[in-house]
Amino acid sequence: MTTRKTPTRRRFLSAAAGAGAAASLLPAPFVLAQTAKVKVGILLPYTGTYASLGHNITDAMIMAIEGAGGTLGGRPVEYVKVDSEADPAKAANNANKLIAGEKVDFLTGPVHSGVAMAMVKIAREEGTITIVSNAGADAVTRQMCAPNVFRTSFSNWQTCYPMGPEMVKRGHKKAVSITWNYAAGHEMIGAFKEGYVKAGGQVAKEILIPFPNIEFQAHLTEIASLKPDAVFTFFSGGGAVKFMKDYDAAGLKKSIPLFGAGFLTDGTLQAAGPAGEGIITTLHYAESLANPTNKRFTAAFKAKTGRPADVFAVQGYDTGQLLVHAMKAVKGDVKAKKEIMAAMRAAKLDSPRGTMTFSKSQNPIQDIYLREVKNGDNVVLGVAQKAVEDPGRGCGMT
Ligand code: PHB
């Protein structure tokens, strides 16, 4: 974690003197405003099952800002990182470190829905402009929505609701779902079930495993004995790799096709190898999307990090793009909060996922793609549902 004090007047004066004649002609407050750093707080997991997600979000967010000249509204940027450990019990403390301790101008992150709810609660009270760069907790853009809270990722509902009809279309009318026992798992299998039942499907059993456990064997034995037509799942990061491998090794993949929220197969396919093949998922992105922005983005991310891009990198990149856009609109004046939020609300981002705008509850409106893993890639089969907007139930701003 980096810490830096606000520049003193003395340090500022010597810096301004060094900057030469042009700067000395400008009124002092203007020069100070242009040299003071913009502090961007980042609360993401850098350890544990979600560590790879945290790294991709961070690296792509910084890449977007560097790509726009490395400044926000003409001012240099200081990134202050805190490892969330994807631990909701530590989330309030960690958010306070950034908001009250570091006095960040913007707060970004987290990955885990439980961490998000604690973080957003504090951000609402303090009024810190916050961009949720992954966690899908539905409440963030429903009951907990606020003018200073934006999300560049998805709501848990949004990614899974469109899968139900797709599975029924394929003739799979009886499913078992399996996921981690916390908000994201509950909301994702709940959204899947909503769409599935509406389309004529039936969920025989919902299996919940404590987060972040990866002991799947007993549950796979139970699935085999239940003999559903298909399985729907949400796992992500290290846990997703283990689940795909165990499902395959148990011999289930051939007899009971595996479906899921696309997080299962994003950023995990290299490690999963053949165990990933044939898995069908829904998500708001696929690395194989053919639009020019995605082509540029995936190449730049690979060149910068040596890793393939994934949905998490895209969300980080769009968080960076949103900061660039809003700070440009106010020419670097972080105090112009109302104008920053207005610029964010009106943003139309040229995202690698396709054009992205915000709903009234400040959640992305986005296409949800149907993807199938073929030769180690998430190949786009089509759009499962166009311009999906979270219902935003309970948000006073809708
Ligand atoms: C979440 O907890 O909201 C979450 C975590 C990992 C994902 C997606 C959602 O890949």
PDB file of C-alpha atoms and ligand atoms in Angstrom, residues 50 53 111-113 134-137 154 156 182 184 188 234 236 263 312, ligand 1:
ATOM      1  CA  TYR A  50     -10.244 -14.595  -6.225  1.00  0.00           C
ATOM      2  CA  LEU A  53      -9.573 -11.459 -10.557  1.00  0.00           C
ATOM      3  CA  VAL A 111     -14.861  -8.680  -6.214  1.00  0.00           C
ATOM      4  CA  HIS A 112     -16.945 -10.330  -3.481  1.00  0.00           C
ATOM      5  CA  SER A 113     -20.632  -9.437  -3.036  1.00  0.00           C
ATOM      6  CA  ASN A 134     -16.905  -6.574 -10.110  1.00  0.00           C
ATOM      7  CA  ALA A 135     -19.154  -7.615  -7.209  1.00  0.00           C
ATOM      8  CA  GLY A 136     -22.653  -8.354  -8.492  1.00  0.00           C
ATOM      9  CA  ALA A 137     -24.636  -8.042  -5.221  1.00  0.00           C
ATOM     10  CA  PHE A 154     -23.048  -6.516 -13.692  1.00  0.00           C
ATOM     11  CA  ASN A 156     -25.786 -11.114 -10.239  1.00  0.00           C
ATOM     12  CA  TYR A 182     -23.114 -16.501  -0.004  1.00  0.00           C
ATOM     13  CA  ALA A 184     -23.470 -14.006  -5.150  1.00  0.00           C
ATOM     14  CA  MET A 188     -27.067 -16.190  -9.355  1.00  0.00           C
ATOM     15  CA  PHE A 234     -21.510 -20.362 -10.248  1.00  0.00           C
ATOM     16  CA  SER A 236     -15.059 -18.351 -10.049  1.00  0.00           C
ATOM     17  CA  PHE A 263     -17.308 -16.478 -14.523  1.00  0.00           C
ATOM     18  CA  PHE A 312     -12.524  -9.018 -14.995  1.00  0.00           C
TER      19      PHE A 312
HETATM   20  C1  PHB B   1     -19.428 -11.768  -6.349  1.00  0.00           C
HETATM   21  O1  PHB B   1     -19.181 -12.148  -5.188  1.00  0.00           O
HETATM   22  O2  PHB B   1     -20.274 -10.888  -6.590  1.00  0.00           O
HETATM   23  C2  PHB B   1     -18.692 -12.375  -7.491  1.00  0.00           C
HETATM   24  C3  PHB B   1     -17.442 -12.950  -7.299  1.00  0.00           C
HETATM   25  C4  PHB B   1     -16.764 -13.497  -8.376  1.00  0.00           C
HETATM   26  C5  PHB B   1     -17.327 -13.451  -9.634  1.00  0.00           C
HETATM   27  C6  PHB B   1     -18.573 -12.877  -9.837  1.00  0.00           C
HETATM   28  C7  PHB B   1     -19.269 -12.342  -8.758  1.00  0.00           C
HETATM   29  O3  PHB B   1     -16.680 -13.975 -10.668  1.00  0.00           O
END
